[in-house]
Each structure stands twice: as C-alpha cells, then as structure tokens.
mmCIF file of C-alpha atoms in Angstrom:
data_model
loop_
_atom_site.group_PDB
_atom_site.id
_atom_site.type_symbol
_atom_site.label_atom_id
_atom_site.label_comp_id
_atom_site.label_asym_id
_atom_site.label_seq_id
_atom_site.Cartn_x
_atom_site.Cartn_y
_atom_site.Cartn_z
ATOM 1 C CA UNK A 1 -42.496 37.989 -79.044
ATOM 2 C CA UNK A 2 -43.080 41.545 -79.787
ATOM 3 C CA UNK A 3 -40.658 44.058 -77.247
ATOM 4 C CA UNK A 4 -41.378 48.018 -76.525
ATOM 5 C CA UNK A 5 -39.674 50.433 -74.749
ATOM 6 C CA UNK A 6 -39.816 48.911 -71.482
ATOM 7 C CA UNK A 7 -36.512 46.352 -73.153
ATOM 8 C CA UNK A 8 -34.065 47.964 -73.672
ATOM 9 C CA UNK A 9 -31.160 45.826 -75.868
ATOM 10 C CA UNK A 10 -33.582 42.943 -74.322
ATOM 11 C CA UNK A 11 -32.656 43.544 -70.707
ATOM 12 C CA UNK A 12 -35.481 44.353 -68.243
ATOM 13 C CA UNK A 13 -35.026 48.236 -66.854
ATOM 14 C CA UNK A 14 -35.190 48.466 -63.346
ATOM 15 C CA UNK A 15 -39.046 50.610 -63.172
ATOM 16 C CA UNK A 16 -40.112 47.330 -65.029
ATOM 17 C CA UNK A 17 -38.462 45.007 -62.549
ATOM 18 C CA UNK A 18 -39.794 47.304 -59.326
ATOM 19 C CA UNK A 19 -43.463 46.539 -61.068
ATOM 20 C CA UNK A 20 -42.828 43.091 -61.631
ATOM 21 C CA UNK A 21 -41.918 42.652 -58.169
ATOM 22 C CA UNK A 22 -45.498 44.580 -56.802
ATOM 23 C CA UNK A 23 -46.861 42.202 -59.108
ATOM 24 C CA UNK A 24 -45.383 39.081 -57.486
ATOM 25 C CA UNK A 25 -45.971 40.448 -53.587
ATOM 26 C CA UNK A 26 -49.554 41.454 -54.287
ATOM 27 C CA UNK A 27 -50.288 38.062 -56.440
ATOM 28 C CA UNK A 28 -48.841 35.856 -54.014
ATOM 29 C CA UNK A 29 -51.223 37.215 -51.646
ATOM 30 C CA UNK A 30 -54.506 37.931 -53.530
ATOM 31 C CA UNK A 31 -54.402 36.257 -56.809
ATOM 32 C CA UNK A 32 -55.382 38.734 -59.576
ATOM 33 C CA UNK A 33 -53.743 41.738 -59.622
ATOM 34 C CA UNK A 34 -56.031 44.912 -60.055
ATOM 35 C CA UNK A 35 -54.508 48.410 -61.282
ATOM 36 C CA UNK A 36 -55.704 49.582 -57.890
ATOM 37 C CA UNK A 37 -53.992 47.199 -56.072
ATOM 38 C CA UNK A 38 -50.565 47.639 -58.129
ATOM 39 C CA UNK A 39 -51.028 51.675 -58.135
ATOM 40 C CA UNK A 40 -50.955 51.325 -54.386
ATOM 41 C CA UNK A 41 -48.075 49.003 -53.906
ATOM 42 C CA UNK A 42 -46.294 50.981 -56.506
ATOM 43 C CA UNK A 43 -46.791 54.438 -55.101
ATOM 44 C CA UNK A 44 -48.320 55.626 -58.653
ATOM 45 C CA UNK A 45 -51.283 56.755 -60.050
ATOM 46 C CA UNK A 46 -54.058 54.334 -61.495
ATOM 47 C CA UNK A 47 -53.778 55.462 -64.763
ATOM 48 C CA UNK A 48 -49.877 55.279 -64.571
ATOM 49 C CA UNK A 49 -50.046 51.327 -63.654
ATOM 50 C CA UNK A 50 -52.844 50.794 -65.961
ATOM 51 C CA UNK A 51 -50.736 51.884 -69.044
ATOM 52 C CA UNK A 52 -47.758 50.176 -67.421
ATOM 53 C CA UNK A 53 -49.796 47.014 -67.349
ATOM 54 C CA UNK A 54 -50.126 47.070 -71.270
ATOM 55 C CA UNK A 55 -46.997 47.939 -72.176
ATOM 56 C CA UNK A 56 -45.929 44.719 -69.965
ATOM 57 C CA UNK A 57 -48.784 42.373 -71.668
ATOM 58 C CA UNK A 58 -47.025 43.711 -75.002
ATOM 59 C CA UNK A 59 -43.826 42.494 -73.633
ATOM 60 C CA UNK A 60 -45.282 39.344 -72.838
ATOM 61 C CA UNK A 61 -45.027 39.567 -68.740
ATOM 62 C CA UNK A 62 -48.366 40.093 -67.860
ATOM 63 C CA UNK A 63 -51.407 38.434 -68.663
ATOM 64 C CA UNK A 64 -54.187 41.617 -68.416
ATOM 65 C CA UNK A 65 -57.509 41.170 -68.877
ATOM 66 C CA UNK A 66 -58.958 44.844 -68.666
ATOM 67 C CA UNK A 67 -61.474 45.346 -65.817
ATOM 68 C CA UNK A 68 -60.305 41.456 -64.550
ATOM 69 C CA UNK A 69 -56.962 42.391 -63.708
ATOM 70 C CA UNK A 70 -53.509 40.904 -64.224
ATOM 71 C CA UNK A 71 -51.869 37.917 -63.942
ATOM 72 C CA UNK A 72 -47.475 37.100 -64.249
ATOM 73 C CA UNK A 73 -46.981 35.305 -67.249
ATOM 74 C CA UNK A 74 -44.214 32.613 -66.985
ATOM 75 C CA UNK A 75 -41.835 34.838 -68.113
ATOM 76 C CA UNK A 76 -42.937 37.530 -65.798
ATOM 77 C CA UNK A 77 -42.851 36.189 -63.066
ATOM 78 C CA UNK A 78 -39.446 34.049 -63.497
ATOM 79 C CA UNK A 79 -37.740 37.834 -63.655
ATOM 80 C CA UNK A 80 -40.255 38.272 -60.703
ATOM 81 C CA UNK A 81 -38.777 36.170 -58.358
ATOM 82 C CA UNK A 82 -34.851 36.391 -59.748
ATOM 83 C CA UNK A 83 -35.885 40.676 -58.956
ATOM 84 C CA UNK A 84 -38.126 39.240 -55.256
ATOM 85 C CA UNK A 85 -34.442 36.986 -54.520
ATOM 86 C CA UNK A 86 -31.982 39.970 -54.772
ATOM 87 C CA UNK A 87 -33.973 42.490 -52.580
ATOM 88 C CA UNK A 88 -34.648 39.550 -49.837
ATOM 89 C CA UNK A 89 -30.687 38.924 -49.210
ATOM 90 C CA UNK A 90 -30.027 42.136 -49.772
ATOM 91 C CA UNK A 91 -32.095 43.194 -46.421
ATOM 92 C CA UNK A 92 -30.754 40.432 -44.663
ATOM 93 C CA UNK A 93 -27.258 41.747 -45.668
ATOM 94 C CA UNK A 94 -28.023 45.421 -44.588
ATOM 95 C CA UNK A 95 -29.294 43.771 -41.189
ATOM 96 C CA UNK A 96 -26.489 40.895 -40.271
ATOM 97 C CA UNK A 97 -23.242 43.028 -41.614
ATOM 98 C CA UNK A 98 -24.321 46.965 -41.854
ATOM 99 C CA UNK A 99 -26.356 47.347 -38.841
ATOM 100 C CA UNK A 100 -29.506 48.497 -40.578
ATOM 101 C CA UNK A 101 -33.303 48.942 -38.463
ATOM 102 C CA UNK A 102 -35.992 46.320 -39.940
ATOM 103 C CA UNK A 103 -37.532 49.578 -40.824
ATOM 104 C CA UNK A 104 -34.569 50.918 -42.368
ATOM 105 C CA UNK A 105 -34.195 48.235 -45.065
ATOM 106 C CA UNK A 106 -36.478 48.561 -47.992
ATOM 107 C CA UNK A 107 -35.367 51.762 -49.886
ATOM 108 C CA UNK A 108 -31.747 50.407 -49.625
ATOM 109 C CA UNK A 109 -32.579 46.754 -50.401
ATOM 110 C CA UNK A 110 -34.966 48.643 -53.583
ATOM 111 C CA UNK A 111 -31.679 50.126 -55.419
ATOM 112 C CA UNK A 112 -29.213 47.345 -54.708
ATOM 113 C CA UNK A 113 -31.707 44.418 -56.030
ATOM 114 C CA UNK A 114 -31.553 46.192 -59.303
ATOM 115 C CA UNK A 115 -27.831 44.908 -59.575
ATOM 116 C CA UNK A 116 -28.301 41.694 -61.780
ATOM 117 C CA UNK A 117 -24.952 39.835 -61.813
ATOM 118 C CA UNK A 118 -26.202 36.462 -61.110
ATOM 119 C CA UNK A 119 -22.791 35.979 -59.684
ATOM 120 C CA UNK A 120 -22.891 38.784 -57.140
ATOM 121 C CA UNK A 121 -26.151 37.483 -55.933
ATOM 122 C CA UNK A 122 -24.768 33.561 -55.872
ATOM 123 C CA UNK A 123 -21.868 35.008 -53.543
ATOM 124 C CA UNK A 124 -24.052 37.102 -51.410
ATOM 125 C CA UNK A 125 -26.169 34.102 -50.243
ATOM 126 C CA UNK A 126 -23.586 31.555 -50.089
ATOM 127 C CA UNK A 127 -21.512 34.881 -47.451
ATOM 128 C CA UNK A 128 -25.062 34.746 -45.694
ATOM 129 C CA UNK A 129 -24.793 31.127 -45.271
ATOM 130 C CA UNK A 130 -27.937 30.669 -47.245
ATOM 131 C CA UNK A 131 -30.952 32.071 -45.812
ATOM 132 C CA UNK A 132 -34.535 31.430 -46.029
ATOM 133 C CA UNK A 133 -36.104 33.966 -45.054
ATOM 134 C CA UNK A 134 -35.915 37.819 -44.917
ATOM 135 C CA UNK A 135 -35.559 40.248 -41.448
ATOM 136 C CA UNK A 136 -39.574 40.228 -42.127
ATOM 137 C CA UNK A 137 -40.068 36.658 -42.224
ATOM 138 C CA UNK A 138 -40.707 36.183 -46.074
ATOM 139 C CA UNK A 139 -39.323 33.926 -47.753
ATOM 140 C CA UNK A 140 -36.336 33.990 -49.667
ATOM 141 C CA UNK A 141 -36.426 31.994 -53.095
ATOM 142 C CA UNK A 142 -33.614 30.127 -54.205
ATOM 143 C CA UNK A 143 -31.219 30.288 -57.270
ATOM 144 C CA UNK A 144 -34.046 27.847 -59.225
ATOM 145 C CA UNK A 145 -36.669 29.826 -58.015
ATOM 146 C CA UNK A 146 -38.455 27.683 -55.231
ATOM 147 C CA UNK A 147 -39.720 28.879 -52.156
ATOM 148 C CA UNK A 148 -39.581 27.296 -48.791
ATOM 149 C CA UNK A 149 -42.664 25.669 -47.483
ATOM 150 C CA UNK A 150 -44.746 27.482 -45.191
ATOM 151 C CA UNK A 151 -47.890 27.179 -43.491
ATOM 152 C CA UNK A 152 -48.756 30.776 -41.393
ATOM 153 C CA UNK A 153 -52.183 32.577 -40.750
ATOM 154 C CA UNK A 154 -52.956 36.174 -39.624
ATOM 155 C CA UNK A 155 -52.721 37.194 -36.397
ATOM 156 C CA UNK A 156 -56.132 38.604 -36.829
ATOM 157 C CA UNK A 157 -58.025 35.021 -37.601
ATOM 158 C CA UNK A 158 -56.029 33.580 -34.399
ATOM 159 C CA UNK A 159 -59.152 32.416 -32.111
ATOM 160 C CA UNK A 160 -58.872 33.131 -28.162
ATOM 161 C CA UNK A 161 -56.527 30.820 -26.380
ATOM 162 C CA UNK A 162 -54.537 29.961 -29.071
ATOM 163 C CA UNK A 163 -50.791 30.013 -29.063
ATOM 164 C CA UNK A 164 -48.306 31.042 -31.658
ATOM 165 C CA UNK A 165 -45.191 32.157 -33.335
ATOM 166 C CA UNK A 166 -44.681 35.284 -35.075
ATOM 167 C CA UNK A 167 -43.047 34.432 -38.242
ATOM 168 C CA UNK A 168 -43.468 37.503 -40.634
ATOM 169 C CA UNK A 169 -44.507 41.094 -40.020
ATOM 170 C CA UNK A 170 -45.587 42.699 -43.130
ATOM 171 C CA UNK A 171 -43.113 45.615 -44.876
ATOM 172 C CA UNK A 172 -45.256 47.291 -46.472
ATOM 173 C CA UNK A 173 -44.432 50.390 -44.628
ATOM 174 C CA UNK A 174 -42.100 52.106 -42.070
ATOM 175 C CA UNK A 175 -44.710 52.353 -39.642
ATOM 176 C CA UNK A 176 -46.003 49.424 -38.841
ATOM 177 C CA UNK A 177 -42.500 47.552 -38.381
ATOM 178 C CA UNK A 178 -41.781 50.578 -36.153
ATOM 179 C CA UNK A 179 -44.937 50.361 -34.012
ATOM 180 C CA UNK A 180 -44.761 46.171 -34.410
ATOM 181 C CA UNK A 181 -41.641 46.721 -32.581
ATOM 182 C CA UNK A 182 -42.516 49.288 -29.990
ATOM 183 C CA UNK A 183 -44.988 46.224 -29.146
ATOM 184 C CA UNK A 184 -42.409 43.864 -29.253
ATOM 185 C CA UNK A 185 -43.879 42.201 -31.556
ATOM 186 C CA UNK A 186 -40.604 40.961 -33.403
ATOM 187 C CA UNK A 187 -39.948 37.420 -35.825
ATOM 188 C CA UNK A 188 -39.482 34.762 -32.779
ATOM 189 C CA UNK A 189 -41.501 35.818 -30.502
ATOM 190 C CA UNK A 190 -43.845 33.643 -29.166
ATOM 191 C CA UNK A 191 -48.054 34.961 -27.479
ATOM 192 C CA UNK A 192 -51.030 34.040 -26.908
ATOM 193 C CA UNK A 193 -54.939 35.047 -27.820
ATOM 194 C CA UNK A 194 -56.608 36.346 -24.720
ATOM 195 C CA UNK A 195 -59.475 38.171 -25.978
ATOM 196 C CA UNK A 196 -61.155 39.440 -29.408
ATOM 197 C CA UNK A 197 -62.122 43.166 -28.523
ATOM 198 C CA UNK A 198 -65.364 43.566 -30.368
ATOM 199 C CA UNK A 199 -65.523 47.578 -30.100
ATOM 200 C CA UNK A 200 -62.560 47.986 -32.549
ATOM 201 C CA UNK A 201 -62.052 44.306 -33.486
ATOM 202 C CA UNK A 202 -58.628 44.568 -31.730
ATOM 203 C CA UNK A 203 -56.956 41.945 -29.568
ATOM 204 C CA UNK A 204 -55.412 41.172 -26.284
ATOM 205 C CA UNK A 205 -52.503 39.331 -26.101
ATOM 206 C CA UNK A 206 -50.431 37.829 -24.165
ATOM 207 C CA UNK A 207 -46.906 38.397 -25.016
ATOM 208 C CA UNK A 208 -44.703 37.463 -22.083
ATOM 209 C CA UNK A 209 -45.106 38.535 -19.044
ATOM 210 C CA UNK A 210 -47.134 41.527 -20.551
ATOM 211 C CA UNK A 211 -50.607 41.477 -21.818
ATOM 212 C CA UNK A 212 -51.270 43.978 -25.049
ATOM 213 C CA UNK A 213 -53.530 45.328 -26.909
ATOM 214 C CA UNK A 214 -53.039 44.875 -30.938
ATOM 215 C CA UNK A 215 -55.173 47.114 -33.357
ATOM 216 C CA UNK A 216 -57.337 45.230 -35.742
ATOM 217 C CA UNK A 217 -54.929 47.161 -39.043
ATOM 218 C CA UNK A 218 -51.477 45.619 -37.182
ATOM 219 C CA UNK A 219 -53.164 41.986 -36.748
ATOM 220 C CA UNK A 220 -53.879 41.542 -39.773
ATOM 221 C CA UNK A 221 -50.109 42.515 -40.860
ATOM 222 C CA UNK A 222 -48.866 39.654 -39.101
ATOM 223 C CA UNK A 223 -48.528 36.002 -39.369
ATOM 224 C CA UNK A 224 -47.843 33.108 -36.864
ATOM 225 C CA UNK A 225 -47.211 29.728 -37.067
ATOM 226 C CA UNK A 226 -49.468 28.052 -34.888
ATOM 227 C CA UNK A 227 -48.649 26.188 -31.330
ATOM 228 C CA UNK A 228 -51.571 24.923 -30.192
ATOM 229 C CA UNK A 229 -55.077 25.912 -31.600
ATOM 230 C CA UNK A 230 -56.946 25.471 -27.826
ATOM 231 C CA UNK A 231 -60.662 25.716 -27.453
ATOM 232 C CA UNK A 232 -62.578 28.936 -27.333
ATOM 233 C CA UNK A 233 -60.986 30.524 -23.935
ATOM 234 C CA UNK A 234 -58.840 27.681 -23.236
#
C-alpha cells in the first residue's frame, strides 16, 4: 500500500490521527463524511480537509469519492477508534482524579490521546476501573475495539409527555456543556416533555421540581434513554 507524508517511519502523526478521529465522530453520526462536514469538525478550511482527504485515500484510510464524500477504510478507522479510546479515558481521568469542568476537558484530553503506548492506555482504564462511557455520555471503546450497546434519541424528537434519561450531551463545544449545565441539564438526570413550543421549536420541560425552557439548537445536542414513551399530553 502506497504511504506519503502523512507516515512518517509508518507511524500515524498526530494531525492525521486528530482527522481520523473527526472522521469517526461525524461518521458515526451521519454516515458519509463530506469535506464540509470534516472542515467544520476540524476547525480548517474546506480546501485544507479536501486535500487532507486525498492524501489519506493515498494512505489507504479513507475511502473518498469526490463530490460523494468519505468513508473510514478498515484500516482507518481501526486507528480511529484506538485514537476515539485514548481521548475518552483521558477526559474521564481529567474529571475523576484532576478536578477538571466537563467543559474543560477536550483541549487537554486532544494532546494527551496523541500518547500511543498501548500500555499506558491498558493501565489508565484498568486505574479507572474500566469505564464505558465518557463525562459526556459517549461511549468508550474497548482494547478490541467494541462499543457498548446503546439505544438513545434526541431530546428534540422526544414527543410531549414522555419521560427520560439524559445520557450524553454533545462536546462539540464549550458552550453548550456550559449552558447544558446552567440548565442542569447534566448525564443522570432524569425530565419530562411538557410542551413542543412551535414559535422557536423549543421545549418545556420538566426537570425536577422546575419546569424549563430548552432551545431547539441545545435539544437536539442531547440524548436520552427513554422511560416511558406516554401518549400525546399524557
């Protein structure tokens, strides 16, 4: 298999591993990756991810199909979820032992996951007493790359009267972890629909002994586990 810059001595660099792991979030999600999609989860430019995208289809850990988007190869997306593994303990780490916000995590979690002694990582989880999940409710893969099962929808497709769990709050940025929690809207806690404002698509909640309004952007960033999927108003 042909190997360009991106190898170096036939290790994966770390920019290559912090695209493979955009890949992996924004796949698991939505399939197909587009440049647009993977310019915006990697903070770069379109054109910057598009000629990124070849240079990884050289390498052999990307499927692209230009104007159809990209795909992990097998190879890709093995590195993928060794790269997705490290930066998930790491934040529980930086939570548990160093006292870290949820909102804090990321950046630090983003340098440390670039450490790849297989070792290191084997030790971290078994000193975490093996986790499954991240501070952010995603799920943590283990050493032979599976994922626990999971079954979660958005907060935003929730219909009224239905009751639920909130299992993951998205990461994607600062913000809406901080304002998730200024809600109280935290992993654990446990509402339920009251109403689907139709002016701003928002909803009301109830979320315990306080009812809420949640913006249509921050629904759709969460996801519950459903309780008990009651009628229409029920």
């Amino acid at each position: 298999m042909k190997r360009v810059s991106l190898l170096n001595g036939g290790t994966i660099n770390a920019t290559t591993e912090d695209y493979l792991r955009a890949l992996f979030r924004i796949e698991t999600f939505a399939g197909r990756v587009s440049t647009t999609d993977l310019a915006r989860e990697a903070g770069v430019s379109a054109p910057a991810a598009s000629e990124m995208l070849a240079k990884m289809a050289d390498a052999g850990l990307v499927e692209h199909v230009k104007y159809k988007g990209a795909t992990l190869s097998e190879a890709g997306r093995r590195h993928a979820i060794l790269v997705t593994r490290r930066h998930r303990l790491w934040e529980v780490f930086l939570i548990e032992h160093l006292g870290f916000a949820w909102d804090e995590v990321h950046e630090h979690a983003h340098h440390l996951e670039h450490i790849g002694s297989s070792a290191l990582v084997d030790r971290l989880d078994a000193f975490l007493g093996h986790p499954t999940h991240d501070p952010h409710g995603d799920p943590i893969p283990g050493p032979d790359g599976s994922f626990p099962e999971t079954s979660l929808l958005r907060l935003a497709d929730l219909p009224v009267g239905t009751r639920g769990i909130v299992r993951r709050v998205s990461d994607a940025s600062p913000e809406i972890l901080r304002y998730a929690s200024s809600l109280g809207l935290l992993i654990g806690e446990e509402l339920r629909v009251l109403e689907h404002v139709s002016f701003d698509n928002g909803l009301r909640i109830q979320l315990g002994d306080n009812a809420i309004i949640v913006s249509e952007k921050l629904a759709a960033q969460i996801s519950m586990e459903l309780l008990e999927p009651s009628p229409e108003g029920g």
